[in-house]
Amino acid sequence: MSGIGALLAEAQPTANRWSDAVLVIALAVTVVAAGSVARATAWILASGVTAVLASGLWSLAAVAALAIGIAGAIRGDLPHRRIAGAAIGGLTVQTMLRLDEGRFGASTVAATIAIAVLVGSAWSLARRSTRVRLRIVAFVAMGVALLIAGAFALQVWKSRAVLELAVQRAQEGLAAARAGDNERAAELLGQASRAFDEASGELHSWFARPASVVPVVGQHQRALDLLSAAGANVSAAAADAAWRADIQGLIVHDGQLDLRRVTDMTAPLASLVDALDRAGVAAARAESPWLLPPLAQRLDDFTRSVHDATADANTAAEAVGVLPALLGGDGERRYFVAFATPAESRELGGFTGAFGLLTARDGRLTLSQTGRIQELNEAGRGRRLSDPTQFPARYRAFRLEEFWQNVTGTPDFPTVAEAVRQMWPQSGGGDLDGVLYVDPYALASLLQLTGPVTVGGRPDPLTADNAADFLLRGQYQDFANIDARSDFLLTIARTVFDELTSGDLPGMRTMADALAPDARQRRLLAHSFHPEEQRLFERLGIDGALPPVRGDFLSVGSSNLGQNKIDALLHRTIDYDVVLDPDRGTAAASVTVTLHNTAPSSGLPDYVIGNPGGAPKGTNLTMVAVYTPLRLVDATTTGGQPVNVGASEEYGRRVYTALLAVPPMSELSVTFALEGPLDLRSGYRLDVVPQATANPDRLHVEVRAEDPWRTRGAGTLATNLEADESLVVGLRPD
């Protein structure tokens, strides 16, 4: 019965299921037999150790065994003593086989001690002839095991150089692929595949294979065998993908991308994803608490590499799958483009001053329509949101139906895109397939792809280096007339997009590298109304959605209420101080937003520093919004003066707003005191989402804990807030 129970424990002392069964049955029978004749003190020690380590129902069994042992010690003439001892041995071995495994940890050591106590006690009481026979059996078994282990160690030593070469070539090949040198990547990955194959064959030779039946050695043999085979398969698939799925080789020529080349990449990328998935399964099978640290570390490194490569391969495969339809391979696609400027801020980033309609057919993009945003306001008088319930009340208060320029008045881009989708048909357009958001920094990055452009009326060409500064600041010095300036900006947008959609562009990897910083900074965003394509945008991180609240959260936005372009001269500093109380599961925090207004009171056009509401020129009128899961306690401005605060709930978090008027060439701070519950059982996590402002915010975070708790790891963060930031802090009692 004990042997059957041991089999049900599914212990794996070797890498062979048949030898596992033999060994665990032999162990169970040996411990039961030893327990039946061991001394009562051995019963108590063995069952006591088991009772301390066991959990769940098995802890009850261990306590029962301990009780029997104590009774045996108290009563030297315990009835049915051999049966009681066998029961103690059986309960001990069954419990030990079900302890939580750890890599050479306390559980393993304790189990060995408990079993050794019983066996040692029985050994001391055994007859001399019995001990002699057992010694012979033990020496023979150990000799065979050492011989097998030695043969395996010799084979590993012989294969070591080949394995190291395979790993080196694989790493070099992946590096070459990331650098866009696919020809060299394919060559190196092919060499890696052949080297892994050679190592796998050697490790699977006839005199290395018996190692699978030796405890501990078997796990190492299986791990090396699985990893070398998986390395060969992945390297071969990656080499094939490097030849046949050259992403960098996808080049826009004469304004058109060859969609057939995109489709041809589907099969090799699918093979690569499949090989990586199988490698992940192999790595999971190779895991064992008995692996020595050097091999265990190599296995962990391999698992992480496979995980990262799988994510990249899945992204590439998904992109290749949806790109033809996205670019009009199945019929014309139509995308609304919002050209925005954070010189007049909205919570997503900037005021939408112009728009475009980008059409795609058979891999060719065309900016078929452009216009000033006022044209849409005039074209759709009397329009209504077809489903206003999809939008937060505070967002609807911007009166989107009347003022298209306010469509970027919320930080969640999918919400912005839905508002565009509902209003565009009522403004003279038709159905849309998606929405794009482009600000001056993103437009400047597009010039990295097209090269400089010359726009009539400007003597110097616009380049990737000077375009953002000109669009945010320089234009307001060059144009005193707002209509002339708006027309010039439309000309710039059309010129850049004409260059993009009519000439030759670099490879896809180069394009991605050029535009990735703007996507991270939420300056270039994309939303598709087709679910498969939207999932790709989410995977690429260009969807602009607010992330879910996974602990603490902070995002500070501002909206210009002065109807001017003064925010190019505004700088913000955000200070976030948090005090945690892990005992209560609460946080007390303060958010201080300091606005530094560098605008003068004169010297710039009225549409830059003027205020139609009557505030002095150069005054920055801003509505500051703080997004947080915590509740508001108090809010004050510089000098401790109270401030009126609006409160609402949006996107699963609280939002607090305050209207501030910052005089020219001065600064003003507003502090929000917050508190509320947080799940601190696994530590503290803060996610910070930036607003794509004209000048990146400066962020300072400090996290402390109430006595007797202390933070573990860095509890501070100081950075220019140009992309999403996360801070994870451990907590420990002092």
XYZ file of C-alpha atoms in Angstrom:
734
model
C 0.000 0.000 0.000
C 2.822 2.393 0.835
C 4.365 1.726 -2.593
C 1.085 2.565 -4.344
C 0.794 5.757 -2.304
C 4.351 6.688 -3.266
C 3.517 6.251 -6.958
C 0.508 8.556 -6.567
C 2.815 11.276 -5.199
C 4.293 11.566 -8.736
C 7.794 12.181 -7.416
C 10.478 12.373 -10.126
C 13.891 11.528 -8.674
C 15.208 10.651 -12.164
C 14.411 11.542 -15.774
C 12.847 8.147 -16.539
C 9.318 7.299 -15.426
C 10.062 3.575 -14.996
C 13.106 4.165 -12.825
C 11.080 6.793 -10.929
C 8.466 4.150 -10.134
C 11.055 1.583 -9.021
C 12.931 4.044 -6.816
C 9.911 5.555 -5.037
C 8.421 2.106 -4.372
C 11.777 0.906 -3.043
C 12.059 4.012 -0.857
C 8.537 3.562 0.524
C 9.069 -0.128 1.294
C 12.456 0.565 2.910
C 11.146 3.345 5.169
C 8.085 1.307 6.212
C 10.283 -1.686 7.017
C 12.742 0.508 8.916
C 9.952 2.168 10.871
C 8.583 -1.186 11.962
C 11.774 -1.981 13.904
C 13.150 1.492 14.731
C 13.357 2.880 18.250
C 10.614 5.142 19.629
C 13.004 8.108 19.766
C 13.561 7.721 16.006
C 9.798 7.675 15.510
C 9.454 10.971 17.384
C 12.314 12.693 15.534
C 11.171 11.580 12.066
C 7.480 12.325 12.561
C 8.280 15.608 14.358
C 10.304 16.933 11.429
C 7.524 15.826 9.088
C 4.838 17.560 11.176
C 6.764 20.851 11.061
C 7.153 20.819 7.260
C 3.850 19.274 6.155
C 0.809 21.294 5.064
C -2.872 20.630 4.442
C -4.308 17.204 5.214
C -0.846 15.682 5.289
C -0.019 17.782 8.341
C -2.779 15.871 10.166
C -1.192 12.586 9.109
C 2.188 13.788 10.356
C 0.696 14.831 13.707
C -0.942 11.399 14.006
C 2.431 9.749 13.384
C 4.020 11.993 16.015
C 1.309 11.045 18.524
C 1.966 7.338 17.918
C 5.695 7.921 18.384
C 5.186 9.743 21.682
C 2.862 7.009 22.896
C 5.491 4.422 22.005
C 8.133 6.316 23.964
C 5.885 6.585 27.024
C 4.781 2.962 26.878
C 7.673 0.710 26.158
C 5.290 -2.222 25.646
C 3.101 -0.559 22.989
C 0.688 -3.197 21.587
C 1.310 -4.171 17.955
C 4.550 -2.214 18.040
C 5.757 -3.315 14.590
C 2.462 -2.283 13.001
C 2.620 1.101 14.747
C 6.213 1.609 13.577
C 5.306 0.645 10.018
C 2.446 3.159 10.133
C 4.843 5.890 11.295
C 7.264 5.019 8.497
C 4.469 4.977 5.933
C 3.013 8.316 7.032
C 6.492 9.861 7.139
C 7.506 8.786 3.639
C 4.115 9.688 2.103
C 4.236 13.163 3.644
C 7.853 13.732 2.658
C 7.166 12.796 -0.964
C 4.528 15.536 -1.081
C 6.497 18.401 0.445
C 6.907 21.565 -1.624
C 10.005 21.161 -3.740
C 12.878 23.589 -3.563
C 16.240 23.604 -5.287
C 18.392 21.814 -2.696
C 16.368 23.645 -0.040
C 15.291 23.049 3.550
C 12.489 20.648 2.622
C 14.879 18.311 0.824
C 17.396 18.365 3.662
C 14.705 17.808 6.295
C 13.180 14.902 4.367
C 16.591 13.271 4.079
C 17.202 13.692 7.825
C 13.803 12.268 8.801
C 14.209 9.197 6.612
C 17.843 8.757 7.673
C 16.804 8.754 11.346
C 14.387 5.862 10.810
C 16.712 3.891 8.545
C 19.699 4.515 10.824
C 17.813 3.307 13.869
C 16.688 0.166 12.052
C 20.244 -0.408 10.768
C 21.676 -0.297 14.280
C 19.221 -2.988 15.388
C 19.639 -5.241 12.331
C 21.565 -8.514 12.403
C 25.171 -8.529 11.249
C 24.406 -10.791 8.273
C 21.607 -8.479 7.172
C 23.886 -5.452 7.313
C 26.525 -7.257 5.241
C 24.017 -8.100 2.509
C 22.666 -4.562 2.486
C 26.186 -3.137 2.220
C 26.894 -5.290 -0.815
C 23.662 -4.176 -2.507
C 24.381 -0.531 -1.689
C 27.985 -0.671 -2.945
C 26.940 -2.339 -6.197
C 24.168 0.222 -6.773
C 26.498 3.124 -5.995
C 29.186 1.704 -8.248
C 26.807 1.357 -11.186
C 25.437 4.866 -10.584
C 28.942 6.347 -10.427
C 29.945 4.534 -13.610
C 26.890 5.863 -15.461
C 27.384 9.361 -14.050
C 31.049 9.305 -15.039
C 30.211 8.302 -18.609
C 27.660 11.108 -18.809
C 30.101 13.644 -17.333
C 32.693 12.617 -19.928
C 30.180 13.096 -22.738
C 29.161 16.517 -21.383
C 32.814 17.529 -21.232
C 33.300 16.431 -24.849
C 30.159 18.321 -25.959
C 30.864 21.492 -23.998
C 32.828 23.263 -26.737
C 30.157 22.506 -29.346
C 27.370 23.727 -27.048
C 29.225 26.946 -26.250
C 29.820 27.541 -29.970
C 26.123 26.936 -30.676
C 25.042 29.425 -28.004
C 27.561 32.017 -29.208
C 26.480 31.717 -32.854
C 22.806 31.911 -31.886
C 23.394 35.094 -29.876
C 25.430 36.642 -32.699
C 22.772 35.666 -35.228
C 19.967 37.241 -33.217
C 22.039 40.406 -32.766
C 22.637 40.567 -36.528
C 18.908 40.111 -37.168
C 18.058 42.974 -34.809
C 20.631 45.141 -36.607
C 18.959 44.396 -39.949
C 21.825 42.274 -41.365
C 19.628 39.346 -42.330
C 22.173 37.682 -44.611
C 24.699 37.378 -41.795
C 21.929 36.485 -39.333
C 20.845 33.561 -41.516
C 24.446 32.327 -41.830
C 25.138 32.515 -38.080
C 21.816 30.963 -37.085
C 22.409 28.138 -39.556
C 25.781 27.467 -37.907
C 24.087 27.523 -34.505
C 21.473 25.014 -35.646
C 24.115 22.593 -36.923
C 26.164 22.935 -33.726
C 23.100 22.327 -31.542
C 22.266 19.265 -33.658
C 25.778 17.903 -33.173
C 25.629 18.456 -29.406
C 22.183 16.860 -29.213
C 23.455 13.765 -31.018
C 26.421 13.413 -28.664
C 24.292 13.882 -25.545
C 21.885 11.254 -26.867
C 24.603 8.648 -27.497
C 24.194 5.098 -26.176
C 26.603 5.491 -23.256
C 25.127 8.857 -22.143
C 21.512 7.703 -22.285
C 21.607 5.481 -19.133
C 22.198 8.649 -17.073
C 18.438 9.235 -17.208
C 17.855 6.508 -14.570
C 20.300 7.938 -12.000
C 18.774 10.328 -9.436
C 19.841 13.988 -9.895
C 22.108 13.063 -12.839
C 19.018 12.149 -14.854
C 17.551 15.645 -14.531
C 20.765 17.149 -15.888
C 20.833 14.719 -18.806
C 17.222 15.516 -19.684
C 17.746 19.289 -19.390
C 20.797 19.300 -21.669
C 19.122 16.974 -24.163
C 15.940 19.058 -24.340
C 17.769 22.384 -24.547
C 20.157 21.293 -27.290
C 17.293 19.883 -29.390
C 15.184 23.005 -28.824
C 18.149 25.226 -29.682
C 18.626 23.369 -32.964
C 14.954 23.720 -33.937
C 14.720 27.407 -33.003
C 17.986 28.309 -34.731
C 16.926 26.522 -37.924
C 13.529 28.249 -37.945
C 15.122 31.632 -37.196
C 17.653 31.155 -40.007
C 14.821 30.379 -42.430
C 12.865 33.416 -41.234
C 15.953 35.616 -41.640
C 16.164 34.573 -45.307
C 12.489 34.529 -46.211
C 10.943 37.073 -43.799
C 13.322 40.021 -44.013
C 11.289 42.783 -42.350
C 13.975 45.341 -43.158
C 13.675 44.305 -46.804
C 10.076 45.543 -46.923
C 10.629 48.888 -48.632
C 8.121 51.414 -49.915
C 9.049 52.098 -53.549
C 7.408 54.943 -55.462
C 4.927 55.306 -52.615
C 3.781 51.677 -52.658
C 4.520 48.598 -50.555
C 4.503 45.232 -52.340
C 1.815 43.367 -50.392
C 2.696 40.038 -52.022
C 6.101 40.160 -50.338
C 4.331 40.746 -47.044
C 2.075 37.724 -47.574
C 5.067 35.519 -48.469
C 6.474 36.108 -44.991
C 3.532 34.434 -43.268
C 4.774 30.827 -43.485
C 8.369 31.289 -42.206
C 7.204 33.485 -39.337
C 4.542 30.926 -38.391
C 7.246 28.226 -38.356
C 9.420 30.388 -36.120
C 6.560 30.997 -33.679
C 5.851 27.253 -33.584
C 9.528 26.430 -32.925
C 9.678 28.998 -30.123
C 6.477 27.646 -28.575
C 7.952 24.135 -28.607
C 11.186 25.485 -27.120
C 9.181 27.033 -24.299
C 7.520 23.673 -23.617
C 10.930 21.963 -23.667
C 12.331 24.508 -21.198
C 9.386 23.896 -18.863
C 9.958 20.120 -19.077
C 13.653 20.606 -18.322
C 12.985 22.467 -15.077
C 13.807 20.545 -11.912
C 14.602 21.492 -8.321
C 17.596 19.122 -8.549
C 19.546 21.037 -11.199
C 22.881 22.389 -10.038
C 23.082 26.224 -10.025
C 25.218 26.626 -13.210
C 22.795 24.613 -15.349
C 19.761 26.043 -13.562
C 20.999 29.559 -14.404
C 21.546 28.604 -18.051
C 18.028 27.187 -18.157
C 16.593 30.398 -16.675
C 18.512 32.475 -19.247
C 17.275 30.240 -22.073
C 13.681 30.496 -20.837
C 13.854 34.306 -20.709
C 15.404 34.466 -24.182
C 12.692 32.212 -25.594
C 10.004 34.307 -23.891
C 11.374 37.560 -25.348
C 11.905 36.055 -28.798
C 8.395 34.586 -28.775
C 6.904 38.009 -28.073
C 8.891 39.552 -30.958
C 8.038 36.714 -33.345
C 4.343 36.862 -32.467
C 4.351 40.614 -33.081
C 6.033 40.164 -36.470
C 3.646 37.356 -37.435
C 0.634 39.380 -36.332
C 1.861 42.438 -38.259
C 2.412 40.425 -41.429
C -1.053 38.949 -41.021
C -2.934 42.254 -40.802
C -0.704 44.611 -42.813
C -2.176 43.769 -46.250
C -5.722 44.602 -45.146
C -4.497 47.621 -43.173
C -2.936 49.028 -46.360
C -5.944 48.429 -48.573
C -5.172 44.990 -49.948
C -8.831 43.965 -49.533
C -10.318 47.266 -50.649
C -9.843 50.948 -49.903
C -9.200 51.976 -46.307
C -9.840 55.463 -44.901
C -8.091 56.929 -41.851
C -8.773 60.271 -40.171
C -5.571 62.134 -39.228
C -5.648 64.640 -36.354
C -2.799 67.161 -36.647
C -2.437 68.516 -33.120
C -0.218 71.001 -31.333
C 0.545 70.950 -27.586
C 1.209 74.697 -27.863
C -2.474 74.765 -26.886
C -2.842 71.793 -24.587
C -5.610 69.250 -24.332
C -5.465 66.244 -22.016
C -4.419 63.821 -24.764
C -1.665 66.219 -25.779
C -2.648 69.116 -27.979
C -5.368 71.120 -29.699
C -6.402 69.675 -33.079
C -5.834 72.535 -35.503
C -5.956 70.639 -38.797
C -7.128 67.319 -40.157
C -6.456 64.988 -43.034
C -7.970 61.914 -44.643
C -5.433 59.202 -45.438
C -6.595 56.564 -47.917
C -4.914 53.222 -48.598
C -5.355 50.928 -51.594
C -3.136 48.024 -52.684
C -0.268 49.143 -50.456
C -0.314 52.786 -51.584
C -1.152 55.619 -49.153
C -2.563 58.981 -50.253
C -3.414 62.064 -48.203
C -6.594 62.669 -50.167
C -8.033 65.510 -48.093
C -6.751 68.164 -45.679
C -8.307 71.156 -44.016
C -8.439 73.494 -41.060
C -10.458 72.227 -38.128
C -12.846 75.189 -38.429
C -14.042 73.681 -41.705
C -15.369 70.657 -39.822
C -17.010 72.877 -37.213
C -18.868 74.728 -39.952
C -19.660 71.627 -42.036
C -21.464 69.785 -39.276
C -23.600 72.327 -37.482
C -26.330 70.575 -35.543
C -24.466 67.250 -35.382
C -24.780 65.005 -32.335
C -22.757 62.189 -30.868
C -24.605 59.075 -31.989
C -23.904 57.322 -28.659
C -22.870 59.867 -25.995
C -23.052 57.232 -23.235
C -19.629 55.950 -24.339
C -17.929 59.139 -23.145
C -17.162 60.569 -19.678
C -19.351 63.510 -18.689
C -16.364 65.823 -18.307
C -15.258 64.996 -21.866
C -18.746 65.693 -23.216
C -18.632 69.075 -21.451
C -16.041 70.150 -24.045
C -18.997 70.291 -26.510
C -17.292 68.104 -29.082
C -20.282 68.320 -31.413
C -19.637 72.044 -31.864
C -15.865 72.245 -31.462
C -13.801 69.589 -33.211
C -10.626 71.115 -31.754
C -11.629 69.697 -28.360
C -11.813 66.094 -29.552
C -8.434 65.465 -27.858
C -9.808 66.582 -24.485
C -9.402 63.162 -22.821
C -6.178 61.173 -22.253
C -7.613 57.879 -23.574
C -7.049 57.709 -27.339
C -9.580 54.911 -28.075
C -12.222 57.250 -26.628
C -10.987 60.071 -28.878
C -11.116 57.762 -31.904
C -14.686 56.728 -31.120
C -15.747 60.381 -30.909
C -14.154 61.006 -34.322
C -15.935 57.962 -35.763
C -19.309 59.232 -34.549
C -18.842 62.843 -35.723
C -16.988 62.444 -39.042
C -19.988 61.268 -41.128
C -21.989 64.252 -39.829
C -19.182 66.604 -40.880
C -19.191 65.686 -44.543
C -17.207 62.440 -44.348
C -18.113 58.764 -44.579
C -17.210 55.597 -42.728
C -13.733 55.390 -41.223
C -11.403 52.445 -40.667
C -9.226 54.169 -38.088
C -7.822 57.362 -36.580
C -4.250 58.690 -36.342
C -2.848 61.361 -34.024
C 0.266 63.316 -35.053
C 1.921 66.179 -33.163
C 4.897 68.373 -34.202
C 7.491 66.007 -32.726
C 6.023 63.084 -34.669
C 5.917 65.175 -37.849
C 9.612 65.966 -37.329
C 10.381 62.252 -36.988
C 8.639 61.594 -40.301
C 11.218 63.922 -41.850
C 13.884 61.396 -40.821
C 12.274 59.110 -43.396
C 11.635 61.615 -46.183
C 14.588 63.931 -45.718
C 14.275 67.754 -45.564
C 11.349 69.441 -47.309
C 11.122 72.959 -48.680
C 7.843 74.764 -48.143
C 6.962 77.935 -50.028
C 7.352 81.081 -47.970
C 10.142 79.680 -45.781
C 13.737 80.203 -46.970
C 15.255 77.322 -44.990
C 14.114 73.709 -45.429
C 12.343 71.915 -42.621
C 14.413 69.059 -41.231
C 14.045 66.425 -38.537
C 16.184 68.663 -36.307
C 14.341 71.985 -36.656
C 10.739 71.094 -37.532
C 9.402 70.522 -33.998
C 10.826 73.767 -32.635
C 9.510 75.730 -35.609
C 6.023 74.217 -35.357
C 5.821 74.788 -31.597
C 7.502 78.198 -31.315
C 9.116 79.663 -34.420
C 5.961 79.908 -36.495
C 4.385 82.269 -33.978
C 7.228 84.743 -34.452
C 7.126 84.444 -38.257
C 3.355 84.846 -38.664
C 1.404 87.623 -37.012
C -1.695 86.697 -39.025
C -3.425 83.548 -37.770
C -5.007 82.671 -41.135
C -1.678 82.873 -42.975
C -0.072 80.742 -40.289
C -2.820 78.094 -40.455
C -2.567 77.883 -44.249
C 1.200 77.501 -43.994
C 0.852 74.665 -41.469
C -1.527 72.826 -43.790
C 1.003 73.203 -46.580
C 3.689 71.675 -44.348
C 1.481 68.695 -43.460
C 0.565 68.084 -47.104
C 4.184 68.405 -48.237
C 5.510 65.943 -45.654
C 2.782 63.391 -46.361
C 3.181 63.798 -50.125
C 6.858 62.932 -49.715
C 5.942 59.972 -47.528
C 3.361 58.601 -49.934
C 5.062 59.182 -53.276
C 8.781 58.450 -52.916
C 11.056 55.691 -51.654
C 11.321 55.022 -47.923
C 13.841 52.999 -45.898
C 13.099 49.501 -44.597
C 10.401 48.769 -42.052
C 12.864 48.289 -39.198
C 14.432 51.695 -39.886
C 10.993 53.281 -39.995
C 10.012 51.624 -36.721
C 13.217 52.793 -35.026
C 12.602 56.370 -36.195
C 8.994 56.510 -34.985
C 9.176 54.365 -31.828
C 10.195 57.249 -29.500
C 7.151 59.281 -30.559
C 4.861 56.300 -29.976
C 6.309 55.816 -26.476
C 5.802 59.523 -25.772
C 2.158 59.335 -26.988
C 2.880 61.799 -29.826
C 2.097 59.328 -32.607
C -0.986 57.192 -31.952
C -3.148 54.872 -34.019
C -6.549 53.274 -33.544
C -8.299 50.829 -35.861
C -11.975 49.952 -35.853
C -11.018 46.440 -37.008
C -10.344 44.251 -33.924
C -7.385 42.280 -35.346
C -5.588 45.460 -36.364
C -6.371 47.169 -33.065
C -4.818 44.223 -31.203
C -1.630 44.801 -33.204
C -1.607 48.504 -32.265
C -2.042 47.521 -28.620
C 0.841 45.035 -28.860
C 3.023 47.731 -30.450
C 2.082 50.232 -27.740
C 0.747 52.873 -30.140
C -2.930 52.568 -29.182
C -2.763 55.376 -26.598
C -5.156 53.689 -24.170
C -4.913 54.385 -20.457
C -3.551 51.218 -18.809
C -5.556 49.380 -16.146
C -4.963 50.327 -12.518
C -2.588 47.685 -11.107
C -1.827 49.353 -7.774
C -1.215 53.080 -7.470
C -1.567 55.274 -10.550
C -0.793 58.866 -11.486
C -1.353 60.938 -14.576
C -1.405 64.733 -14.720
C -3.070 66.471 -17.634
C -3.835 70.067 -18.453
C -6.188 71.830 -20.837
C -5.644 75.356 -22.093
C -8.658 77.565 -21.361
C -7.185 80.775 -22.774
C -7.773 79.902 -26.446
C -4.149 80.750 -27.214
C -0.831 79.064 -28.016
C 0.914 79.911 -24.754
C 1.625 76.333 -23.617
C 4.786 76.106 -25.717
C 6.169 78.450 -23.034
C 4.918 76.380 -20.088
C 7.033 73.938 -18.057
C 5.611 71.607 -15.405
C 7.150 69.853 -12.419
C 5.296 67.000 -10.699
C 6.249 65.960 -7.153
C 4.588 62.827 -5.787
C 5.211 61.856 -2.147
C 3.683 58.642 -0.803
C 3.634 57.220 2.730
C 2.520 53.582 2.954
C 0.975 51.764 5.908
C 1.191 48.025 5.105
C -0.491 47.068 8.388
C -3.661 48.911 7.382
C -3.216 48.533 3.615
C -3.445 52.284 2.998
C -1.491 55.105 1.391
C -1.324 58.827 2.139
C 0.010 60.855 -0.782
C 0.447 64.374 -2.063
C 0.695 65.489 -5.689
C 2.217 68.917 -6.230
C 2.013 70.288 -9.770
C 4.136 73.379 -10.332
C 3.492 75.431 -13.467
C 6.407 77.565 -14.680
C 5.056 80.157 -17.116
C 7.885 81.690 -19.183
C 5.537 83.662 -21.446
C 6.119 87.442 -21.610
C 3.333 89.984 -21.271
C 4.166 91.484 -24.677
C 6.190 90.911 -27.822
C 4.196 87.994 -29.245
C 0.944 87.940 -31.253
C -2.298 88.076 -29.307
C -3.267 84.591 -30.494
C -0.170 83.338 -28.606
C -0.307 85.252 -25.285
C -3.692 86.988 -25.379
C -6.733 85.884 -23.358
C -10.185 86.562 -24.854
C -11.702 86.295 -21.369
C -9.933 89.434 -20.192
C -6.994 88.045 -18.209
C -3.736 90.018 -18.650
C -1.598 89.107 -21.643
C 0.887 86.367 -20.914
C -1.352 84.775 -18.268
C -1.665 81.012 -18.645
C -5.193 79.808 -17.867
C -5.007 76.055 -17.347
C -7.312 73.350 -16.044
C -5.071 70.820 -14.267
C -6.420 67.253 -13.924
C -4.973 64.548 -11.660
C -5.910 60.898 -12.324
C -5.516 58.617 -9.285
C -7.199 55.664 -7.532
C -6.981 57.547 -4.200
C -9.580 59.901 -2.750
C -9.055 63.623 -2.243
C -8.489 64.983 1.268
C -7.582 68.594 0.495
C -6.235 70.863 -2.242
C -4.260 74.092 -1.893
C -2.253 76.432 -4.102
C 1.031 78.246 -3.448
C 1.024 79.704 0.055
C -1.590 77.260 1.326
C -4.537 79.034 -0.288
C -7.567 76.774 -0.860
C -8.653 76.040 -4.412
C -11.950 74.858 -5.845
C -11.652 71.278 -7.053
C -13.873 69.336 -9.415
C -14.219 65.584 -8.879
C -15.364 62.785 -11.165
C -14.643 59.165 -12.049
C -13.283 58.165 -15.462
C -11.723 54.969 -16.836
C -11.850 53.192 -13.465
C -10.055 55.919 -11.498
C -10.771 59.244 -9.800
C -10.101 62.594 -11.487
C -9.595 65.877 -9.621
C -9.412 69.196 -11.495
C -8.356 72.724 -10.536
C -8.413 75.931 -12.599
C -5.192 77.943 -12.298
C -4.183 81.350 -13.642
C -0.400 81.707 -13.814
C 0.832 85.289 -14.408
C 3.520 85.922 -17.041
C 7.114 85.065 -16.108
C 6.073 83.404 -12.831
C 5.116 80.060 -11.337
C 2.224 78.629 -9.358
C 1.795 75.308 -7.559
C -1.258 73.278 -6.639
C -1.099 70.395 -4.148
C -3.644 67.586 -3.933
C -3.600 65.638 -0.642
C -4.806 62.071 -1.219
C -5.425 58.903 0.756
C -7.023 55.524 0.297
C -6.663 51.748 0.383
C -4.017 49.906 -1.653
C -3.185 46.217 -1.819
C 0.340 46.213 -0.360
C 0.640 42.484 0.355
C 3.092 42.015 -2.518
C 4.683 45.452 -2.253
C 3.877 48.788 -3.868
C 3.519 49.543 -7.568
C 3.091 52.966 -9.174
C 2.326 53.498 -12.868
C 2.722 57.008 -14.292
C 1.331 58.008 -17.701
C 2.576 61.271 -19.255
C 0.740 63.926 -21.187
C 2.420 64.690 -24.523
C 3.172 68.322 -23.655
C 5.286 70.799 -25.608
C 7.975 70.534 -22.916
C 8.299 67.197 -21.077
C 7.345 67.250 -17.401
C 9.940 66.810 -14.679
C 8.801 64.035 -12.302
C 9.990 63.375 -8.745
C 8.573 60.449 -6.729
C 9.438 59.477 -3.153
C 7.930 56.441 -1.425
C 8.247 55.832 2.327
C 6.673 53.403 4.787
C 5.233 53.861 8.259
C 7.196 52.356 11.166
C 7.991 49.547 11.692
C 8.027 48.956 7.929
C 10.819 49.819 5.515
C 10.972 50.033 1.739
C 13.141 47.500 -0.049
C 14.899 48.704 -3.179
C 14.791 52.160 -4.712
C 11.888 54.146 -3.301
C 12.557 57.207 -5.441
C 12.202 58.164 -9.077
C 13.468 61.328 -10.774
C 13.122 61.649 -14.539
C 11.912 63.685 -17.471
C 8.459 62.200 -18.006
C 8.589 61.371 -21.713
C 7.080 57.860 -21.621
C 5.136 55.597 -19.278
C 7.053 54.996 -16.050
C 6.650 52.331 -13.371
C 8.091 52.135 -9.870
C 7.940 48.872 -7.910
C 8.952 48.950 -4.241
C 9.209 45.998 -1.869
C 8.151 46.302 1.773
C 9.587 44.579 4.841
C 9.076 44.935 8.594
C 12.063 46.413 10.394
